[in-house]
PDB file of N, CA, C and O in Angstrom:
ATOM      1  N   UNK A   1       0.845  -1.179   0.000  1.00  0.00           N
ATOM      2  CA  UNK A   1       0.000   0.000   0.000  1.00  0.00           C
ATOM      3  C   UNK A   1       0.891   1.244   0.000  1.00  0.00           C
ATOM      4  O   UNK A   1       1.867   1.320   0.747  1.00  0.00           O
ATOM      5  N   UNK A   2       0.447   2.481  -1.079  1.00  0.00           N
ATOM      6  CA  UNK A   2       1.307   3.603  -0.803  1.00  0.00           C
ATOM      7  C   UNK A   2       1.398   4.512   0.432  1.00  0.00           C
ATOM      8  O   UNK A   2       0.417   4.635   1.165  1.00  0.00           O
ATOM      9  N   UNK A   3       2.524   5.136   0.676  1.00  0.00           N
ATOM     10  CA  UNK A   3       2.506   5.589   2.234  1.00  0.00           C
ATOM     11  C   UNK A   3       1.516   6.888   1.897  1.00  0.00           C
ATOM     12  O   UNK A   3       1.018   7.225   0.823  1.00  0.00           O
ATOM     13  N   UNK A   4       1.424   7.468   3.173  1.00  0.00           N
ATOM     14  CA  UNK A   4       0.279   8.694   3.132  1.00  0.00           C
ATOM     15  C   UNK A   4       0.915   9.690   1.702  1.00  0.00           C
ATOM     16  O   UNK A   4       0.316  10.076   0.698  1.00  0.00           O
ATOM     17  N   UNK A   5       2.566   9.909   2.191  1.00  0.00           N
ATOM     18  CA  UNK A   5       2.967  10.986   1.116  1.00  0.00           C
ATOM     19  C   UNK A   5       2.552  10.983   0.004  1.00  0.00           C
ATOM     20  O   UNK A   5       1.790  11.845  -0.432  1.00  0.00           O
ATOM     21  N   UNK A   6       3.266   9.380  -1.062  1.00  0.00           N
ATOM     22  CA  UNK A   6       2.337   9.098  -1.942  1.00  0.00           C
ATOM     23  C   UNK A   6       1.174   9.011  -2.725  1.00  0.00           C
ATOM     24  O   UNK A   6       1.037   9.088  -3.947  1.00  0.00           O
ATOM     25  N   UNK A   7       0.014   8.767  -1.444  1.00  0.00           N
ATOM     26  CA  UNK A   7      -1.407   9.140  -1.922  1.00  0.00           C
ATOM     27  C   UNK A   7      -1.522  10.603  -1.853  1.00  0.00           C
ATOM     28  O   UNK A   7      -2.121  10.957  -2.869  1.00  0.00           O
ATOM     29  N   UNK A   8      -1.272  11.444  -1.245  1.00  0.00           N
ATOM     30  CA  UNK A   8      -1.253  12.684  -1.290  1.00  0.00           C
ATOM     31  C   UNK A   8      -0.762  13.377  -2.677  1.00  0.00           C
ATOM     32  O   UNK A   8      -1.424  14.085  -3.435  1.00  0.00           O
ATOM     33  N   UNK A   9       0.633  12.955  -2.789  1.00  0.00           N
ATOM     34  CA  UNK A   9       0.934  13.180  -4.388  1.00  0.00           C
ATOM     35  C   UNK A   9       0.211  13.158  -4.956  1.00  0.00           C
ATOM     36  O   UNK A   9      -0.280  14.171  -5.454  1.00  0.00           O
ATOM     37  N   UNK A  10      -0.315  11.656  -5.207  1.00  0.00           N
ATOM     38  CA  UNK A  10      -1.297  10.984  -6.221  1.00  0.00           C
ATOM     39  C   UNK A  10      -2.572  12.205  -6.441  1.00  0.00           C
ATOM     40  O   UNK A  10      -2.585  13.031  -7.353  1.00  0.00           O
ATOM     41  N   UNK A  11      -3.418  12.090  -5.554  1.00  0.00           N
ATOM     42  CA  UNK A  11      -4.467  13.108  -5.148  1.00  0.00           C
ATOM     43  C   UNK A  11      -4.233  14.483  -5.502  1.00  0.00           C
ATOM     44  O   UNK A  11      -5.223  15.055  -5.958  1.00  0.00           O
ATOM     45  N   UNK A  12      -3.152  15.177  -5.410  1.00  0.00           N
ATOM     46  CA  UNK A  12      -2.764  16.373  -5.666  1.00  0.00           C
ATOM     47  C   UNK A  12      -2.625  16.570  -7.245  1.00  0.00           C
ATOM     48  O   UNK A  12      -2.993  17.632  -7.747  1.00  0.00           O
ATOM     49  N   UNK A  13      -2.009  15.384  -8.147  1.00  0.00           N
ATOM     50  CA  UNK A  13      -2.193  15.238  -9.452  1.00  0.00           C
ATOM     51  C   UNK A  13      -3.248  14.805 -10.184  1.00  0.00           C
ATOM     52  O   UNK A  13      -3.441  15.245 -11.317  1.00  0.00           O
ATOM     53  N   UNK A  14      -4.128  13.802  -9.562  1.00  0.00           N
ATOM     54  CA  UNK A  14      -5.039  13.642  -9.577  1.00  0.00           C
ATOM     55  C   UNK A  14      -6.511  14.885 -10.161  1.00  0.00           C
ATOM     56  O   UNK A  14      -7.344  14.636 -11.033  1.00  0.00           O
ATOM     57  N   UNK A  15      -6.405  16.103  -9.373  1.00  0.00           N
ATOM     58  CA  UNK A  15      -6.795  17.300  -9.395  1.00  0.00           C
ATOM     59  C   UNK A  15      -6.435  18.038 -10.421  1.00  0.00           C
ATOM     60  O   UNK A  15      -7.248  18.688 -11.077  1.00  0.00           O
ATOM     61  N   UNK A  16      -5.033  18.004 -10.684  1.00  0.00           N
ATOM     62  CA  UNK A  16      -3.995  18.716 -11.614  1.00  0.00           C
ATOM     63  C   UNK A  16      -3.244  20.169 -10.974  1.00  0.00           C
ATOM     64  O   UNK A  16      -2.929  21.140 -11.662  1.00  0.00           O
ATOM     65  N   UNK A  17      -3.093  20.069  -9.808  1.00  0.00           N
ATOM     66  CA  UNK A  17      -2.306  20.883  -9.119  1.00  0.00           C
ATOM     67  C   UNK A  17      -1.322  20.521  -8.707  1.00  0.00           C
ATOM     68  O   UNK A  17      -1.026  19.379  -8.355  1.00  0.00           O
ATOM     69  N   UNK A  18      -0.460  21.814  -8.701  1.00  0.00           N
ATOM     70  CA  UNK A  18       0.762  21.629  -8.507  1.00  0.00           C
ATOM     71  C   UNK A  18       1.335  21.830  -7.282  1.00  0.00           C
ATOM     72  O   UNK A  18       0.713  22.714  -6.694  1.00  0.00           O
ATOM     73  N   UNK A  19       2.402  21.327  -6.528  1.00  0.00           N
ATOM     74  CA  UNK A  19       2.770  21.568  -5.475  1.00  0.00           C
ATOM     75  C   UNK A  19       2.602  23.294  -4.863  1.00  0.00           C
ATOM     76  O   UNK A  19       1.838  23.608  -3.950  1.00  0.00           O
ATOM     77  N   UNK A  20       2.844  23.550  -5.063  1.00  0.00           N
ATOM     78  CA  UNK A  20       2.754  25.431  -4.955  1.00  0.00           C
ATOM     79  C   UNK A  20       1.364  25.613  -4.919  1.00  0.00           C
ATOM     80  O   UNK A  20       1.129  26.653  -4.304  1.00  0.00           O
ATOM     81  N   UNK A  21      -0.166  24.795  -5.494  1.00  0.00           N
ATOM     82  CA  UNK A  21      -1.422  25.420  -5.585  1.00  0.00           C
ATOM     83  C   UNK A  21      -2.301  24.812  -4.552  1.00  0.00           C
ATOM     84  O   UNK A  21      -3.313  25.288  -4.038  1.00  0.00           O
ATOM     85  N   UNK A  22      -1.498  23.238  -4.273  1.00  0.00           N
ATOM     86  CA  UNK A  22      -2.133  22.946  -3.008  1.00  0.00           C
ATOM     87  C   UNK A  22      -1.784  23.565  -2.088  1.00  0.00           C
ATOM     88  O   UNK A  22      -2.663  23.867  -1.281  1.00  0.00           O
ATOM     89  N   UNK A  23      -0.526  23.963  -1.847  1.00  0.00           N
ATOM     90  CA  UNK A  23       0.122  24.575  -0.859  1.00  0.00           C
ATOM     91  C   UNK A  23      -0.474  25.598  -0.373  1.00  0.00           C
ATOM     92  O   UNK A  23      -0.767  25.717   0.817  1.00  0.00           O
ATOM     93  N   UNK A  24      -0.731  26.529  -1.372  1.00  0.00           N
ATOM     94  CA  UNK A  24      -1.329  27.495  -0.991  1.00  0.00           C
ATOM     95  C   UNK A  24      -2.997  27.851  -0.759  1.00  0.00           C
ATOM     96  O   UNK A  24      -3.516  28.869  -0.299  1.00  0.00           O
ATOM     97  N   UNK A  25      -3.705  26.391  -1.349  1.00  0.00           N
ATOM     98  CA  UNK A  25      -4.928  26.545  -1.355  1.00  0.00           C
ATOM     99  C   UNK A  25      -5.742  25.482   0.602  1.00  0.00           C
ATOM    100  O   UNK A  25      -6.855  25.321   1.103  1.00  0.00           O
ATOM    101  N   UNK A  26      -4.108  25.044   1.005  1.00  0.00           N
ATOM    102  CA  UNK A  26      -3.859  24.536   2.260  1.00  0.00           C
ATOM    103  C   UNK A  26      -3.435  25.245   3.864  1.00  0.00           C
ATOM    104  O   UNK A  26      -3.593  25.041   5.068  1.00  0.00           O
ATOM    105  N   UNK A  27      -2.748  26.274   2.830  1.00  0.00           N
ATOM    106  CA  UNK A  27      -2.022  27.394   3.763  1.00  0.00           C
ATOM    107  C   UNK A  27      -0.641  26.947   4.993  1.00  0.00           C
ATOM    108  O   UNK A  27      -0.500  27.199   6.190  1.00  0.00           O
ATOM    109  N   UNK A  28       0.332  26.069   3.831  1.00  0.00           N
ATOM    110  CA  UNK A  28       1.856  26.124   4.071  1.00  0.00           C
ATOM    111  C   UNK A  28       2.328  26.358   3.020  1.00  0.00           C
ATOM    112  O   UNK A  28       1.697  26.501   1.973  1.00  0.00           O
ATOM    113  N   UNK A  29       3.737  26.443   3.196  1.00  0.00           N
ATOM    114  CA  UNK A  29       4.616  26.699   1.739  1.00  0.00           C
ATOM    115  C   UNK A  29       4.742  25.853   0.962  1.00  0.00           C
ATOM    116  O   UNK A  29       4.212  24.745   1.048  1.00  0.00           O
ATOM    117  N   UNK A  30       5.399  26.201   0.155  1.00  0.00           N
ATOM    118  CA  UNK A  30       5.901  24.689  -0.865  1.00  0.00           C
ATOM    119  C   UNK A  30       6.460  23.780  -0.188  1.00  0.00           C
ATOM    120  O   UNK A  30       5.945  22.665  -0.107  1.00  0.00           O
ATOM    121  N   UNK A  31       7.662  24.100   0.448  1.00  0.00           N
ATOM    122  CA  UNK A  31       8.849  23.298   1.104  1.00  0.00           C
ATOM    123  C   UNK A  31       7.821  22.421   2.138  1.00  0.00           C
ATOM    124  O   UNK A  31       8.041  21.213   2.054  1.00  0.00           O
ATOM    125  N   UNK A  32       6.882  22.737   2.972  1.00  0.00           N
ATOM    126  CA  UNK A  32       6.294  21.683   3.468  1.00  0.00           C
ATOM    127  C   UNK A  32       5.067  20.947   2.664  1.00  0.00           C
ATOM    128  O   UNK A  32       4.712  19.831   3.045  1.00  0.00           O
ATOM    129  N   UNK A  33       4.730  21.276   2.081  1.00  0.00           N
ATOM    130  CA  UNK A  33       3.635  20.360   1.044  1.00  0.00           C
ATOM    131  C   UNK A  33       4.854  19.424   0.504  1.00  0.00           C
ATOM    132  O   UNK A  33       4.679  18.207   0.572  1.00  0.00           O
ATOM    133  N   UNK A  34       6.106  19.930  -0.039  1.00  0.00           N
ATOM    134  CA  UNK A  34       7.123  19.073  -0.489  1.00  0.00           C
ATOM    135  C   UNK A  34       7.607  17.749   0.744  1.00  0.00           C
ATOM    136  O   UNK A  34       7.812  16.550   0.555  1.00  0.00           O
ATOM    137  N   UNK A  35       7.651  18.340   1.651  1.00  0.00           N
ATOM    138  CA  UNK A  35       8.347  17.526   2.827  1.00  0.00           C
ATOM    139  C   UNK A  35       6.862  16.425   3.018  1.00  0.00           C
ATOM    140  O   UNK A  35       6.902  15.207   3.192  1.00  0.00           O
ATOM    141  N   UNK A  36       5.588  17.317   2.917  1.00  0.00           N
ATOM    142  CA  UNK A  36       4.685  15.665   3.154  1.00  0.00           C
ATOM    143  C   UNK A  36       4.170  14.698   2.158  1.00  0.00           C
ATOM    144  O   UNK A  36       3.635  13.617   2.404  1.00  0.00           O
ATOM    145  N   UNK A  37       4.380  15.175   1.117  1.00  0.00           N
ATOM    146  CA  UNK A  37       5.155  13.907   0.008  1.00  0.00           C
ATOM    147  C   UNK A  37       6.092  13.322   0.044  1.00  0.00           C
ATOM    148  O   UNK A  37       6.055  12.142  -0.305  1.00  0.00           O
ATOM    149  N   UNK A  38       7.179  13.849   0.435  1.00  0.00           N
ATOM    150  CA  UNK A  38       8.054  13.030   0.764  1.00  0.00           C
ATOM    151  C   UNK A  38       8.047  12.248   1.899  1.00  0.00           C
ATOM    152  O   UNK A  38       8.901  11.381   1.719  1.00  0.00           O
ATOM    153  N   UNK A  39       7.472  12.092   3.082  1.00  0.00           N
ATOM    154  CA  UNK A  39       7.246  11.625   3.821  1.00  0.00           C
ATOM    155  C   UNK A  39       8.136  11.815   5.136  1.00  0.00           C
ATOM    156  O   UNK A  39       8.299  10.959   6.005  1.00  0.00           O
ATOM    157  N   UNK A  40       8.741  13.245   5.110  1.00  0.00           N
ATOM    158  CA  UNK A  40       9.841  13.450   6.084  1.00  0.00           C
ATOM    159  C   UNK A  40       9.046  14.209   6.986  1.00  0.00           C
ATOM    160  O   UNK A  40       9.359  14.279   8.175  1.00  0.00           O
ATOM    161  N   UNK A  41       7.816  14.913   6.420  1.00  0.00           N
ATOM    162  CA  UNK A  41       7.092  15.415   7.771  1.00  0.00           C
ATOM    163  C   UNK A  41       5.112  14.973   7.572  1.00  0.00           C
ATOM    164  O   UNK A  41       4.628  14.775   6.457  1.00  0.00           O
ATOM    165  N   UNK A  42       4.341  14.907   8.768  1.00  0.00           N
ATOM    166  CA  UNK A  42       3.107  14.664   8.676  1.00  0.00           C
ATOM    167  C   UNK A  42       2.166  15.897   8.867  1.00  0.00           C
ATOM    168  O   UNK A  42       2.486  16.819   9.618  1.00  0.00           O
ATOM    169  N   UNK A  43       1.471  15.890   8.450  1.00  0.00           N
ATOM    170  CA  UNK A  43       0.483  16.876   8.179  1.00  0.00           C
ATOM    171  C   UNK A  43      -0.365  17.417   9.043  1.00  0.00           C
ATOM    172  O   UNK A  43      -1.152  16.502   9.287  1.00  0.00           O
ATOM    173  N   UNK A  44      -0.678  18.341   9.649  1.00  0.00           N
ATOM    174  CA  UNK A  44      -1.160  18.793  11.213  1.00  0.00           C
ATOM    175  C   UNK A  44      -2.891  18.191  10.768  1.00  0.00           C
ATOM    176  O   UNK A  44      -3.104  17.579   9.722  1.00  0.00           O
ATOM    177  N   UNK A  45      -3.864  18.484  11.682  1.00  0.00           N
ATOM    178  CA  UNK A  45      -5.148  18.643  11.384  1.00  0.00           C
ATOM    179  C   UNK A  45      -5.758  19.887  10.655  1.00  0.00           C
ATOM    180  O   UNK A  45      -6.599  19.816   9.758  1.00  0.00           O
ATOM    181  N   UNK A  46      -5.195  21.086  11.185  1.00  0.00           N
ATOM    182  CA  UNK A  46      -5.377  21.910  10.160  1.00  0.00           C
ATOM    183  C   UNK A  46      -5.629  21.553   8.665  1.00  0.00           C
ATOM    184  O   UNK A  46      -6.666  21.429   8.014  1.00  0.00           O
ATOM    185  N   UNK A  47      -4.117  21.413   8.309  1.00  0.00           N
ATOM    186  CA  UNK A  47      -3.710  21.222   6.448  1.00  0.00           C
ATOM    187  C   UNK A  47      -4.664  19.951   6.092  1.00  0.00           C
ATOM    188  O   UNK A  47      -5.017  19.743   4.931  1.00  0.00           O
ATOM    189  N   UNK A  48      -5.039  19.145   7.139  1.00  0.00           N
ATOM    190  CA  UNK A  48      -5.727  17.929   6.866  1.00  0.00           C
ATOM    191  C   UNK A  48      -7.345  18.374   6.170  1.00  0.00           C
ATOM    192  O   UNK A  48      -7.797  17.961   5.102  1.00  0.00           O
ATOM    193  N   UNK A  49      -8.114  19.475   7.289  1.00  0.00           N
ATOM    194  CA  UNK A  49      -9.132  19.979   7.150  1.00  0.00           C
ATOM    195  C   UNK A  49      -9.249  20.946   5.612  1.00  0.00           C
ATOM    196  O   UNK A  49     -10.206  21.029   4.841  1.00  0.00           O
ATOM    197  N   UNK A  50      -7.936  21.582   5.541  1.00  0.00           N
ATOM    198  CA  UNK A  50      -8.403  22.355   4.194  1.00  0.00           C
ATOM    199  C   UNK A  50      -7.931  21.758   2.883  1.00  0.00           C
ATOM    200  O   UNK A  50      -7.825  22.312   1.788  1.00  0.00           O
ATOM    201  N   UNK A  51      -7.617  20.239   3.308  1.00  0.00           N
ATOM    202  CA  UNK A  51      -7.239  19.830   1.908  1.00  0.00           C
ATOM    203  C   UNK A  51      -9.054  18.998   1.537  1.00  0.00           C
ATOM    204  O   UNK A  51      -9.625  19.128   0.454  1.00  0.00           O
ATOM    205  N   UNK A  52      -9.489  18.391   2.453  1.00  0.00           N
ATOM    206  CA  UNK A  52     -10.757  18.618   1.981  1.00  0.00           C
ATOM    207  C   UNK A  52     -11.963  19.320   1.828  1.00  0.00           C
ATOM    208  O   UNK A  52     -12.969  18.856   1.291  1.00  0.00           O
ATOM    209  N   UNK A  53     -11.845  20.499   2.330  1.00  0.00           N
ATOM    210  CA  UNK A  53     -12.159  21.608   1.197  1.00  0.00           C
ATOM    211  C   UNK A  53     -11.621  22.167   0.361  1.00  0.00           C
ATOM    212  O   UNK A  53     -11.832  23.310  -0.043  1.00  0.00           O
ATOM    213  N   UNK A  54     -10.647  21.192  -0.083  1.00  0.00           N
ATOM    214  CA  UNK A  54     -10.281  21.499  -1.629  1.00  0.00           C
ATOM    215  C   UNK A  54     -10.193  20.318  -2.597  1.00  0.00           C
ATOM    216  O   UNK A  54      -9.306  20.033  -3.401  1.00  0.00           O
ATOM    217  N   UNK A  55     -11.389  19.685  -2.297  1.00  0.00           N
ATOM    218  CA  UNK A  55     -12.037  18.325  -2.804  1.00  0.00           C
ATOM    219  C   UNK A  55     -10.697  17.045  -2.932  1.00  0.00           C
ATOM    220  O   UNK A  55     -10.407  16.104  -3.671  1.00  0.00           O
ATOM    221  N   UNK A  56     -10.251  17.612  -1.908  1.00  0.00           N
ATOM    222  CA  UNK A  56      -9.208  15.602  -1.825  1.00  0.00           C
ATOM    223  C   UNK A  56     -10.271  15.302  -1.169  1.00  0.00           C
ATOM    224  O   UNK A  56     -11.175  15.775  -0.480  1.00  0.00           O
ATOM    225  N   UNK A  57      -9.498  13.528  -2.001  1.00  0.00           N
ATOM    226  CA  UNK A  57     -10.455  12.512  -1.584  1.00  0.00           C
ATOM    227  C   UNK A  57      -9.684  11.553  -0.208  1.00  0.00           C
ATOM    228  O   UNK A  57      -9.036  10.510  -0.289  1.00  0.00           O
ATOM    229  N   UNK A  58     -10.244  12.805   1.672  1.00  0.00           N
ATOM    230  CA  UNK A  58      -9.947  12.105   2.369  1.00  0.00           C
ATOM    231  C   UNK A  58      -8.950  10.716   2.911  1.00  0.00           C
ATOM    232  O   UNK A  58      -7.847  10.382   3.343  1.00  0.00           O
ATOM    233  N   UNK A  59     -10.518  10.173   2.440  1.00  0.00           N
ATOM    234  CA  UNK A  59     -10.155   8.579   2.658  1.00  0.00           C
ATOM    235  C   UNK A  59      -9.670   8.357   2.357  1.00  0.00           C
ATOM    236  O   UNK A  59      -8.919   8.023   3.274  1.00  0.00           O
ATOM    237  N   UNK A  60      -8.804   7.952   0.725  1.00  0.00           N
ATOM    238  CA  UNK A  60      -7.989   7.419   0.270  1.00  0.00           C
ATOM    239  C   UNK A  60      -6.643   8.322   0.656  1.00  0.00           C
ATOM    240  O   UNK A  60      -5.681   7.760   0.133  1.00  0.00           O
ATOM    241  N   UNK A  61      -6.380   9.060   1.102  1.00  0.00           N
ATOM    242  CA  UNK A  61      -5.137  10.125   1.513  1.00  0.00           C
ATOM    243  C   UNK A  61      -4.674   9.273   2.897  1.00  0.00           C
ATOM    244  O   UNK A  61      -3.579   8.776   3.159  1.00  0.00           O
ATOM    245  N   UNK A  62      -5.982   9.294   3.718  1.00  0.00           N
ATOM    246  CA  UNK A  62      -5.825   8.623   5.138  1.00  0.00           C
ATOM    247  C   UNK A  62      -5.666   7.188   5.547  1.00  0.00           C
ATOM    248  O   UNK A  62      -5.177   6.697   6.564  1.00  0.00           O
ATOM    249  N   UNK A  63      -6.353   6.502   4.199  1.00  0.00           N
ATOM    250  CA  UNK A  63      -6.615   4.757   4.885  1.00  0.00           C
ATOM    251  C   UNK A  63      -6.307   4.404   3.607  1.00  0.00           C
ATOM    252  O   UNK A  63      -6.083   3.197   3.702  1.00  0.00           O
ATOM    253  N   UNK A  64      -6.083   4.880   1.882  1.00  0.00           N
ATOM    254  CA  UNK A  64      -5.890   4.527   0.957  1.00  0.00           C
ATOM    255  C   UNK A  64      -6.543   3.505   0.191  1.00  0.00           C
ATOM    256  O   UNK A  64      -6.183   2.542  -0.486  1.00  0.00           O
ATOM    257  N   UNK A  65      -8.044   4.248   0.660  1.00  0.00           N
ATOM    258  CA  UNK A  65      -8.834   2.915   0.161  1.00  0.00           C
ATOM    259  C   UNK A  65     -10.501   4.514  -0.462  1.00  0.00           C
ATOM    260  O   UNK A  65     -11.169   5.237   0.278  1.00  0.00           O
ATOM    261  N   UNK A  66     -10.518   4.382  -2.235  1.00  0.00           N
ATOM    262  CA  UNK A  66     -11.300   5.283  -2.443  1.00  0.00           C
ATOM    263  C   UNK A  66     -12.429   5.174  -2.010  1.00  0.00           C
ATOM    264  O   UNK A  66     -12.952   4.095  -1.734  1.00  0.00           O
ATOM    265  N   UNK A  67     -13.165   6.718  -1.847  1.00  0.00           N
ATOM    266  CA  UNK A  67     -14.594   6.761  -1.471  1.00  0.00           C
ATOM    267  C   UNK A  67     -15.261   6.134  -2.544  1.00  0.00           C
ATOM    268  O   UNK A  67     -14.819   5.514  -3.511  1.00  0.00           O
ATOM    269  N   UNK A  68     -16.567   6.452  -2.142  1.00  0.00           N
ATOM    270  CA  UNK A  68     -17.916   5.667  -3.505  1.00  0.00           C
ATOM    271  C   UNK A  68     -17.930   6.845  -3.848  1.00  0.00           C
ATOM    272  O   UNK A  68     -17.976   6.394  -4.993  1.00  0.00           O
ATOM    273  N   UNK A  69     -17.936   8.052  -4.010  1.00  0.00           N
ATOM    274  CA  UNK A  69     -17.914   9.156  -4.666  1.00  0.00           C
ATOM    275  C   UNK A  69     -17.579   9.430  -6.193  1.00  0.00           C
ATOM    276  O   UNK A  69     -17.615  10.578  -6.636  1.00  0.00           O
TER     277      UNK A  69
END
């Protein structure tokens, strides 16, 4: 199974945004949207909350298993 970073990637391309548009549509910089793809840092609840209001798909980010959506 891919680690969180991974699905996050995935999801972020998925959309067609780029590191810099989640980032900012999340409210950190690049360098940490970069670092939680890479998997060197984890993602507060905050960045968690506004990445789905910016239609990631949760579940599969968190447990890597897609919604019925």
């Amino acid at each position: 199974m891919p680690l969180l970073g991974d699905r996050l990637r995935a999801e972020r391309e998925r959309l067609g945004l780029s590191q810099q548009e989640l980032a900012d549509l999340c409210g950190v910089t690049m360098r940490s949207q970069r670092n939680y793809e890479k998997g060197e840092r984890q993602p507060d609840a905050a960045y968690l909350a506004a990445m789905a209001a910016a239609r990631i798909d949760m579940l599969y980010v968190v447990t890597g298993q897609r919604s019925a959506s």
